[in-house]
mmCIF file of C-alpha atoms in Angstrom:
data_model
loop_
_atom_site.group_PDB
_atom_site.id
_atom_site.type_symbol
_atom_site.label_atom_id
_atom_site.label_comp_id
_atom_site.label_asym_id
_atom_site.label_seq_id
_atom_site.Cartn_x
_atom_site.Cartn_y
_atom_site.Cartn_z
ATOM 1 C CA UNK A 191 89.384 62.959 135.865
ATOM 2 C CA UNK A 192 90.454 65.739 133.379
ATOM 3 C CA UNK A 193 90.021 69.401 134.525
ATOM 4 C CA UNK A 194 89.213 71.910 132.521
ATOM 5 C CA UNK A 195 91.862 74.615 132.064
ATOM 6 C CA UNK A 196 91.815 78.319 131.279
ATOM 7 C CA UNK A 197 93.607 79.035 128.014
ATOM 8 C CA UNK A 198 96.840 80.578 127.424
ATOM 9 C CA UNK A 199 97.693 83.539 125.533
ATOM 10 C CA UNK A 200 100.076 84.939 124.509
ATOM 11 C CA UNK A 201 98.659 88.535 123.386
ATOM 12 C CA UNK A 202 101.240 91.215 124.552
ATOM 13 C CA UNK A 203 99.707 94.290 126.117
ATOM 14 C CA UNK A 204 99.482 97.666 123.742
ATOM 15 C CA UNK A 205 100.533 100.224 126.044
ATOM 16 C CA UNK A 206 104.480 98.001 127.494
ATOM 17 C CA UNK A 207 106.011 101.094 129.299
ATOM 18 C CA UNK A 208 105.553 103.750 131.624
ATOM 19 C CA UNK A 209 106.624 106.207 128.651
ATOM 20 C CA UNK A 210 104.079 105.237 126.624
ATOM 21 C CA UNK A 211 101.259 105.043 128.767
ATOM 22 C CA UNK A 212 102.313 108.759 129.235
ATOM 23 C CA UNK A 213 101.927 109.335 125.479
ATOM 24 C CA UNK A 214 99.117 108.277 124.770
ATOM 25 C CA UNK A 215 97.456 109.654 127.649
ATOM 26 C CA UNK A 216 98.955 112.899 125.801
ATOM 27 C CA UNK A 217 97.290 112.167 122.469
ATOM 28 C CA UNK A 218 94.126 111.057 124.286
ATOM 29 C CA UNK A 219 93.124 114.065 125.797
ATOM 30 C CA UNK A 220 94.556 116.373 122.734
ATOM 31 C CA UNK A 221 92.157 118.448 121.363
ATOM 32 C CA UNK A 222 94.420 121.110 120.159
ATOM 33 C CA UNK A 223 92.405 123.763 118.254
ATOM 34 C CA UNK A 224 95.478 123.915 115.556
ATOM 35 C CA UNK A 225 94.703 120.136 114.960
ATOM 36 C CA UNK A 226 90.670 120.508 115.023
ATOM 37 C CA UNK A 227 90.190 123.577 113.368
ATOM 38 C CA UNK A 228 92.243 122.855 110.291
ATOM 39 C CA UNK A 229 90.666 119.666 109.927
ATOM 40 C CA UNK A 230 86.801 121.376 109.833
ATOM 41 C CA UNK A 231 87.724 123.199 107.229
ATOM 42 C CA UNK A 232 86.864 120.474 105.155
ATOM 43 C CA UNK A 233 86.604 117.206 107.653
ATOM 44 C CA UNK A 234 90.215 116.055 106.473
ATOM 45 C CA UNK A 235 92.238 116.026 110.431
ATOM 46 C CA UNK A 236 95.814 115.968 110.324
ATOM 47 C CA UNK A 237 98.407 115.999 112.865
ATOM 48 C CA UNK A 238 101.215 117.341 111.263
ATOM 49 C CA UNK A 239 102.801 120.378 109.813
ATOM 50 C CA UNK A 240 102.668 121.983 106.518
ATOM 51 C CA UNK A 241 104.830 122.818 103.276
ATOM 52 C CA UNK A 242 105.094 125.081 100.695
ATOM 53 C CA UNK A 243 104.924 128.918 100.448
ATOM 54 C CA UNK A 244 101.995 130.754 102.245
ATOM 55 C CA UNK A 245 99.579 133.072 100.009
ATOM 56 C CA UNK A 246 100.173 136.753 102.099
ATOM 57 C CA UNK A 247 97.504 137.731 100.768
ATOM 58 C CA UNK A 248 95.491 135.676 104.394
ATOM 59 C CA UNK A 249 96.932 138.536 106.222
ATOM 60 C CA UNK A 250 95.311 140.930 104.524
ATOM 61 C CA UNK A 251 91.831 139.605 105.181
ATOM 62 C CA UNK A 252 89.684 142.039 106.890
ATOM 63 C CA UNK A 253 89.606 141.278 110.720
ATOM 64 C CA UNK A 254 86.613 139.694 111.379
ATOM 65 C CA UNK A 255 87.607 136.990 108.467
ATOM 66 C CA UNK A 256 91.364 136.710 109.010
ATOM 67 C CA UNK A 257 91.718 134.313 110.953
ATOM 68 C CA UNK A 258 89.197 131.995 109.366
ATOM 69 C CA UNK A 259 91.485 132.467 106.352
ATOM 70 C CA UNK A 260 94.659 131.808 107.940
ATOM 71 C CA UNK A 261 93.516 128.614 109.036
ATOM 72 C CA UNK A 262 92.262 127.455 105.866
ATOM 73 C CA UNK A 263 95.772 128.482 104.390
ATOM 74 C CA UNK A 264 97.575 126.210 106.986
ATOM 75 C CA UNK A 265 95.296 123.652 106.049
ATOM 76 C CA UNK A 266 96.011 123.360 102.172
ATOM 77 C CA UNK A 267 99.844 123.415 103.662
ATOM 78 C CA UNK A 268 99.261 120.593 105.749
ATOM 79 C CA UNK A 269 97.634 118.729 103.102
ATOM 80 C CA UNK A 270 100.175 119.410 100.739
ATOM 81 C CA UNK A 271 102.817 118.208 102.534
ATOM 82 C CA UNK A 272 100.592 114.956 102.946
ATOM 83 C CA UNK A 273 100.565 115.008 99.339
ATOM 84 C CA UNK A 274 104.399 115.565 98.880
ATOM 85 C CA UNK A 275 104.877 112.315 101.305
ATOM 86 C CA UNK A 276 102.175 110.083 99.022
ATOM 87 C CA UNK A 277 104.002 111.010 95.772
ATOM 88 C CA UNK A 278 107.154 109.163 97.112
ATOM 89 C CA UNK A 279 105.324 105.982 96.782
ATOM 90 C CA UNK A 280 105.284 106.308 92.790
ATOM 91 C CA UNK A 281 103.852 103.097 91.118
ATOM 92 C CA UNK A 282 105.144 100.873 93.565
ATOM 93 C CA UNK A 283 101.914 101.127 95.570
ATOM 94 C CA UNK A 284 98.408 100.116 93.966
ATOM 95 C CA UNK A 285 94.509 99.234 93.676
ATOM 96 C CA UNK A 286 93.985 96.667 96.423
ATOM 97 C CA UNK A 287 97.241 96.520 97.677
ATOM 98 C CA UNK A 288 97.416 97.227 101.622
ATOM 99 C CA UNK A 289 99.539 100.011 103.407
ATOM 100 C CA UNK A 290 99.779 101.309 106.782
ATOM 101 C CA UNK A 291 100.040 104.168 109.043
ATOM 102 C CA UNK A 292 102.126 103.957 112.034
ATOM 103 C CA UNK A 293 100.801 106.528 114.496
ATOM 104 C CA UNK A 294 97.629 107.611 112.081
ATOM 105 C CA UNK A 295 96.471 110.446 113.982
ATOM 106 C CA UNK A 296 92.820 111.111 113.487
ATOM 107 C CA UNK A 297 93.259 109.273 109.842
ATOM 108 C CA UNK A 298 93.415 112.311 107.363
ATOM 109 C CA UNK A 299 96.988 111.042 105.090
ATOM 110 C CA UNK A 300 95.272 107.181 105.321
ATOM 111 C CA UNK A 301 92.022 108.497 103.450
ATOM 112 C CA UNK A 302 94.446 110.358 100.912
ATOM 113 C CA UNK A 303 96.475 107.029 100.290
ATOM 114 C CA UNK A 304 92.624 105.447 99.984
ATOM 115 C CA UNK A 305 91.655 107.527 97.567
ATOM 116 C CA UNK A 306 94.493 108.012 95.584
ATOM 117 C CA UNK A 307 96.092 104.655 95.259
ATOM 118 C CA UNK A 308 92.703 102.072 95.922
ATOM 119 C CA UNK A 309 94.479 100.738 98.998
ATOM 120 C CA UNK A 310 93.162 99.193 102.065
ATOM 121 C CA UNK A 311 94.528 100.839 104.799
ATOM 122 C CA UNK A 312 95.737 100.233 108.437
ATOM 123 C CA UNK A 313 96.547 102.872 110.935
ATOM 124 C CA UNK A 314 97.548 102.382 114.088
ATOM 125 C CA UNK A 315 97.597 104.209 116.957
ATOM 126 C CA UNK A 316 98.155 104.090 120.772
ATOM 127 C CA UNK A 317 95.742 106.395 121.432
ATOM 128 C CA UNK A 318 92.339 105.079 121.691
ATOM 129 C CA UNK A 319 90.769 108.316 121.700
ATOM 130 C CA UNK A 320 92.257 109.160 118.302
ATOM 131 C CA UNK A 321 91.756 105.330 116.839
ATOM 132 C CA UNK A 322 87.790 106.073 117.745
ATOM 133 C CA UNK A 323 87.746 109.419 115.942
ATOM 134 C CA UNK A 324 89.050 108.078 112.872
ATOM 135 C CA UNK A 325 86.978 105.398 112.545
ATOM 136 C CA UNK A 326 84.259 107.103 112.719
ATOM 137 C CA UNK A 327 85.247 109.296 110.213
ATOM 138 C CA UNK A 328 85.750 106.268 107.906
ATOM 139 C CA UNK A 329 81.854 105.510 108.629
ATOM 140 C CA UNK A 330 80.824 109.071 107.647
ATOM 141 C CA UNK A 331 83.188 108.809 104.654
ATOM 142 C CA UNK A 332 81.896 105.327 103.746
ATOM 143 C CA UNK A 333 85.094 103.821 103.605
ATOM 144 C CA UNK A 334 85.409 101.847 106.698
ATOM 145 C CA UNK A 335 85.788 98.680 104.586
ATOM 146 C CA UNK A 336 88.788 99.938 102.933
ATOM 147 C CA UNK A 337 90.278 102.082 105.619
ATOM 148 C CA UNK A 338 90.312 100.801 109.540
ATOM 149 C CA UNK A 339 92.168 102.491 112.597
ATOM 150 C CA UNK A 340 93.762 99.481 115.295
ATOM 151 C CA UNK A 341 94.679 100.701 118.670
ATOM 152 C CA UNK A 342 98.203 98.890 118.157
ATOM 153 C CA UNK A 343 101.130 99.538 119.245
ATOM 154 C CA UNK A 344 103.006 100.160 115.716
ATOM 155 C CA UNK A 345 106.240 98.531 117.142
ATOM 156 C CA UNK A 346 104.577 95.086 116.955
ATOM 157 C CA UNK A 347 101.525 95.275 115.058
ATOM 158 C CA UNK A 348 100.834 91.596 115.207
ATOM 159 C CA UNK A 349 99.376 92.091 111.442
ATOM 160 C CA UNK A 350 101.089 89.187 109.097
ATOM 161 C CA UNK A 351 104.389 88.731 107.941
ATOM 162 C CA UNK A 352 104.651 90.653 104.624
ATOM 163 C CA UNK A 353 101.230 91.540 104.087
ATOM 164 C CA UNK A 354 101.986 95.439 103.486
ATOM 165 C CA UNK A 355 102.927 96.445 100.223
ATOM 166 C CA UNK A 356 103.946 99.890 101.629
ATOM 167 C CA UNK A 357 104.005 101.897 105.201
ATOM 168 C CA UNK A 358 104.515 105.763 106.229
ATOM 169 C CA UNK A 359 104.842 107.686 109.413
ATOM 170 C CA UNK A 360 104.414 111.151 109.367
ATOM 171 C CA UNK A 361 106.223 113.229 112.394
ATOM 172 C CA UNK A 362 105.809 109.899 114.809
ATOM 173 C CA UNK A 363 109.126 108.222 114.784
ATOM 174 C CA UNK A 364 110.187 110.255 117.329
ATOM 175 C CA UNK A 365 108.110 108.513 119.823
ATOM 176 C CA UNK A 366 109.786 105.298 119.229
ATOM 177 C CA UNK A 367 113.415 103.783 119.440
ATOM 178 C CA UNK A 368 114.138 102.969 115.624
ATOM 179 C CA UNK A 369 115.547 99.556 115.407
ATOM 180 C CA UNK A 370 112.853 98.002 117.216
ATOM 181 C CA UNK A 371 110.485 99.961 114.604
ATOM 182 C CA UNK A 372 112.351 99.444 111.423
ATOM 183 C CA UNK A 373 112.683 96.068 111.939
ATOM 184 C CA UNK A 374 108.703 95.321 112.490
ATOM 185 C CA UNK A 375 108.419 96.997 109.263
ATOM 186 C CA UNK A 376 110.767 94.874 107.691
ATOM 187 C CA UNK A 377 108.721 91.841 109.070
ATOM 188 C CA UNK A 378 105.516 93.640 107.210
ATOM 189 C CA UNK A 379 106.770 94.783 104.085
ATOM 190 C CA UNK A 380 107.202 92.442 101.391
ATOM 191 C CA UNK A 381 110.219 92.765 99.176
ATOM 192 C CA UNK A 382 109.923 95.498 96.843
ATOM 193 C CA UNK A 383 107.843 97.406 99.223
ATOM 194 C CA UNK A 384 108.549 101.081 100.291
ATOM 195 C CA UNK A 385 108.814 102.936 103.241
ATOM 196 C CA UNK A 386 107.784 106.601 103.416
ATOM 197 C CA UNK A 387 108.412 108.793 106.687
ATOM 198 C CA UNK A 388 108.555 112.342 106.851
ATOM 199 C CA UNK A 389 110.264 113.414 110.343
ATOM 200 C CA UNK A 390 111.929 116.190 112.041
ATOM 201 C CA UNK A 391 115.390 115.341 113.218
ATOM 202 C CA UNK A 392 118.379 116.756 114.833
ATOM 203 C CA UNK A 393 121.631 117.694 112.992
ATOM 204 C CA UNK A 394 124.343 115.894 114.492
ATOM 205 C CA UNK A 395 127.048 117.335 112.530
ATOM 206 C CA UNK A 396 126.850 120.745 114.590
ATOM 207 C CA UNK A 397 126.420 118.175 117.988
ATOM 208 C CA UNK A 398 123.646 117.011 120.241
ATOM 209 C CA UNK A 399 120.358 118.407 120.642
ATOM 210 C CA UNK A 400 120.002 122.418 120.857
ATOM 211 C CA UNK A 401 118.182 124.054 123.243
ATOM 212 C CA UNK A 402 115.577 124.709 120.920
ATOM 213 C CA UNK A 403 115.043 121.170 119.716
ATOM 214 C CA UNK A 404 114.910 120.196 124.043
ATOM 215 C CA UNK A 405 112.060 122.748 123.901
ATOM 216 C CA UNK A 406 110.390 120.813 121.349
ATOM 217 C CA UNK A 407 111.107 117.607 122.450
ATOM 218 C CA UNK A 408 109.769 118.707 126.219
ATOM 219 C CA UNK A 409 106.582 119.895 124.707
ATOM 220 C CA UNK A 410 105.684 117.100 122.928
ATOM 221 C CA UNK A 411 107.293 114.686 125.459
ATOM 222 C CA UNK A 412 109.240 112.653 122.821
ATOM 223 C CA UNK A 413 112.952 112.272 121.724
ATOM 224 C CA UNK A 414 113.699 113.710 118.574
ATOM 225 C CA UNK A 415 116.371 111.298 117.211
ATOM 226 C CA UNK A 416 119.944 112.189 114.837
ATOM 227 C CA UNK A 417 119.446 112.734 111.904
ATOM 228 C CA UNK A 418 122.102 109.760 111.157
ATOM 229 C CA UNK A 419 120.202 107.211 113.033
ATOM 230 C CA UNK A 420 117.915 107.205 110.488
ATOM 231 C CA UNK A 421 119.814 106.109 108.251
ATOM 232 C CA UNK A 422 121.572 103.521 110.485
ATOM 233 C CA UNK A 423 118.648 101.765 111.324
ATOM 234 C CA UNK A 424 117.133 101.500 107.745
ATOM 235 C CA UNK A 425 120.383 99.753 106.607
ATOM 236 C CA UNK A 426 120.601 97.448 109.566
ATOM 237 C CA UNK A 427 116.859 96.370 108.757
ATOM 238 C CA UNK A 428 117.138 95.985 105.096
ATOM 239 C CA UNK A 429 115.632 99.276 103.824
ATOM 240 C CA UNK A 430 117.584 101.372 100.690
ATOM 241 C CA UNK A 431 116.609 104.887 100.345
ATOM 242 C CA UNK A 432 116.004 105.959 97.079
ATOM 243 C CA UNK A 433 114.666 109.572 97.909
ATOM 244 C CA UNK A 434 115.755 111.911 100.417
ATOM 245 C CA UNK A 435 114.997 114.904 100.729
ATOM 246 C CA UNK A 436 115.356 118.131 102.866
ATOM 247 C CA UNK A 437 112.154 120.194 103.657
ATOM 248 C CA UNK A 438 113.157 122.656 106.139
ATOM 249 C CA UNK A 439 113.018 125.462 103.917
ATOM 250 C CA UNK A 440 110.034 124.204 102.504
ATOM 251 C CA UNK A 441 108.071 123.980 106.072
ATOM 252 C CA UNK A 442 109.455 127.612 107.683
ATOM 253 C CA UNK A 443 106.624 129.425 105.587
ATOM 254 C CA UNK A 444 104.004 127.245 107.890
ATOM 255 C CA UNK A 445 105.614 127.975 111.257
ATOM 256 C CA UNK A 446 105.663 131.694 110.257
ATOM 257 C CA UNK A 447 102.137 132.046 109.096
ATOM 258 C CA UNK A 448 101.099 129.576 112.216
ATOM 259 C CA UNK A 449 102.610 132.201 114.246
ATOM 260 C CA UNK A 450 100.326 134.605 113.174
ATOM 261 C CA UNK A 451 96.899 132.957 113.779
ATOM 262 C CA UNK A 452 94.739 132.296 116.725
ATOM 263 C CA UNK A 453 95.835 128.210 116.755
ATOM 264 C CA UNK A 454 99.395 129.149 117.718
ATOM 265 C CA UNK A 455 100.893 127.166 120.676
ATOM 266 C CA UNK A 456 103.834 128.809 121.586
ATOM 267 C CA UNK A 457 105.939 126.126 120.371
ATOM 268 C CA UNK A 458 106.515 127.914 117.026
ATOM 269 C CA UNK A 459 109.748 129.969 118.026
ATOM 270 C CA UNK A 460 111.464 127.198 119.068
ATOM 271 C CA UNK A 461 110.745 125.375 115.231
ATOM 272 C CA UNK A 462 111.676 128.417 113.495
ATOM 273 C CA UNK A 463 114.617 129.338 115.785
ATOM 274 C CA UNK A 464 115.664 125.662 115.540
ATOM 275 C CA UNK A 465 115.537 125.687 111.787
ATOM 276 C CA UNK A 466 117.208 128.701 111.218
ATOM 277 C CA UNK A 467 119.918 127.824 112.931
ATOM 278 C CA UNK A 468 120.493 124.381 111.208
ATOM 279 C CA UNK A 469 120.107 122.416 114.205
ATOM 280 C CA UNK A 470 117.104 120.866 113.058
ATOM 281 C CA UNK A 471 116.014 119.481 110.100
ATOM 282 C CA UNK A 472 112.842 118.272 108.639
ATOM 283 C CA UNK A 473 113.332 115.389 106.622
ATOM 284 C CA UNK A 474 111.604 113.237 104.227
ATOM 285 C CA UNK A 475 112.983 109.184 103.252
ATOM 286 C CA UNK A 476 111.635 107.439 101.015
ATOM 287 C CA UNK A 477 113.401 103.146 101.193
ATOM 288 C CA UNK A 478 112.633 100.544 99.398
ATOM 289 C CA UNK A 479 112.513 96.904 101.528
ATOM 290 C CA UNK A 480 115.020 94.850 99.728
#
């Protein structure tokens, strides 16, 4: 007499190591006033820095008002430099193609790349907390048919085999080992796809990490990679850069003025120190899947 049997799966957990059950427990309890405040200025929430020259004219804002205008300044930077990161994807990216974020944040760059290219959009996070915010800010938006947040683990995504015509990370790679995550994007972008990622990196032509760039790395709790291994990995996983290019000079202006406002975290000497002294870079690739 046949039995009935339980059935097998095969679905792998999201959350696969001690490390990063430790980061996301990070990003789930997060609520970092220089993340939330710059995103009410005008309900667009980023979680990353900023490019571009500062107007000094914030810091003359009568007291009661300065700070209020500070933060607004830091949050055109930030969305600038979301901006910068979009424009790498040139025409290769259109309406109703799909692209995804890997480590979305609270959404703000996937409702750009909505908006300005007609995509359907994928993040995907590993923190839950953040994958419910920004989904609900696709409801409020109106967009949640077009633009959906996964708690997934952006290492293996478990979304088809070439069904992304182009993928970004902003400021998350260093939270993963890159082999293992260029090579799910090469399983998920089709050929002639690009792959945008704006990142800070060390500068292993002066040697390891500094002690500025451990500071940063400690407060965060990640592992800022070389800047070479960037580049090793891409090649080993079929990716061609056809843009790169250096934004450190381009992002001190935002750790200055963040400095000077109410959201700082302390972790702003360390950036500046670290980019000052050249042993850290901030670095945007732009690679084409071949």
């Amino acid at each position: 007499m046949a039995t009935a049997q339980s059935p097998t799966t095969d679905v792998k957990p999201v959350l696969r190591s001690a490390y990063q059950r430790s980061v996301a427990e990070y990003w789930n309890q997060e609520k970092d006033p220089v993340n939330i405040k710059l995103g009410e200025v005008d309900g667009l929430y980023h979680h990353h820095y900023g490019i571009g020259a500062y107007d000094p004219s914030v810091l003359e804002v009568p007291a009661g008002q300065r700070d209020q205008a500070i933060i607004a300044e830091l949050h055109r930077l930030e969305t600038a430099q979301a901006d910068v990161l979009l424009d790498h994807f040139g025409t290769v990216v259109g309406r109703g193609d799909r692209m995804m974020d890997g480590g979305s944040g609270r959404g703000g760059t996937s409702f750009m790349a909505n908006q300005r290219f007609g995509a359907r959009v994928d993040g995907v996070s590993i923190s839950e907390a953040q994958v419910e915010f920004a989904n609900d800010q696709a409801r409020k938006r109106g967009v949640d048919d077009q633009v959906r947040f996964h708690f997934k683990n952006m290492l293996d995504t478990g979304f088809e085999t070439g069904s992304m015509r182009g993928i970004w990370t902003n400021e998350t790679t260093m939270y993963v080992d890159l082999q293992q995550l260029y090579g799910e994007f090469r399983r998920l972008i089709a050929p002639g796809g690009r792959y945008v990622c704006i990142t800070g990196c060390y500068n292993d032509v002066t040697g390891g990490r500094s002690r500025a760039v451990s500071q940063i790395d400690q407060h965060y709790i990640c592992n800022i990679h070389p800047r070479s291994e960037y580049f090793r990995a891409l090649a080993d996983n079929g990716f061609v850069p056809i843009n790169v290019v250096d934004l450190t000079a381009a992002t001190i202006p935002y750790w200055e003025l963040r400095a000077k406002s109410s959201v700082a975290t302390g972790i702003e000497d360390p950036f500046l120190t670290a980019y000052r002294e050249g042993s850290f870079h901030y670095l945007l690739i732009a690679a084409d899947r071949i």
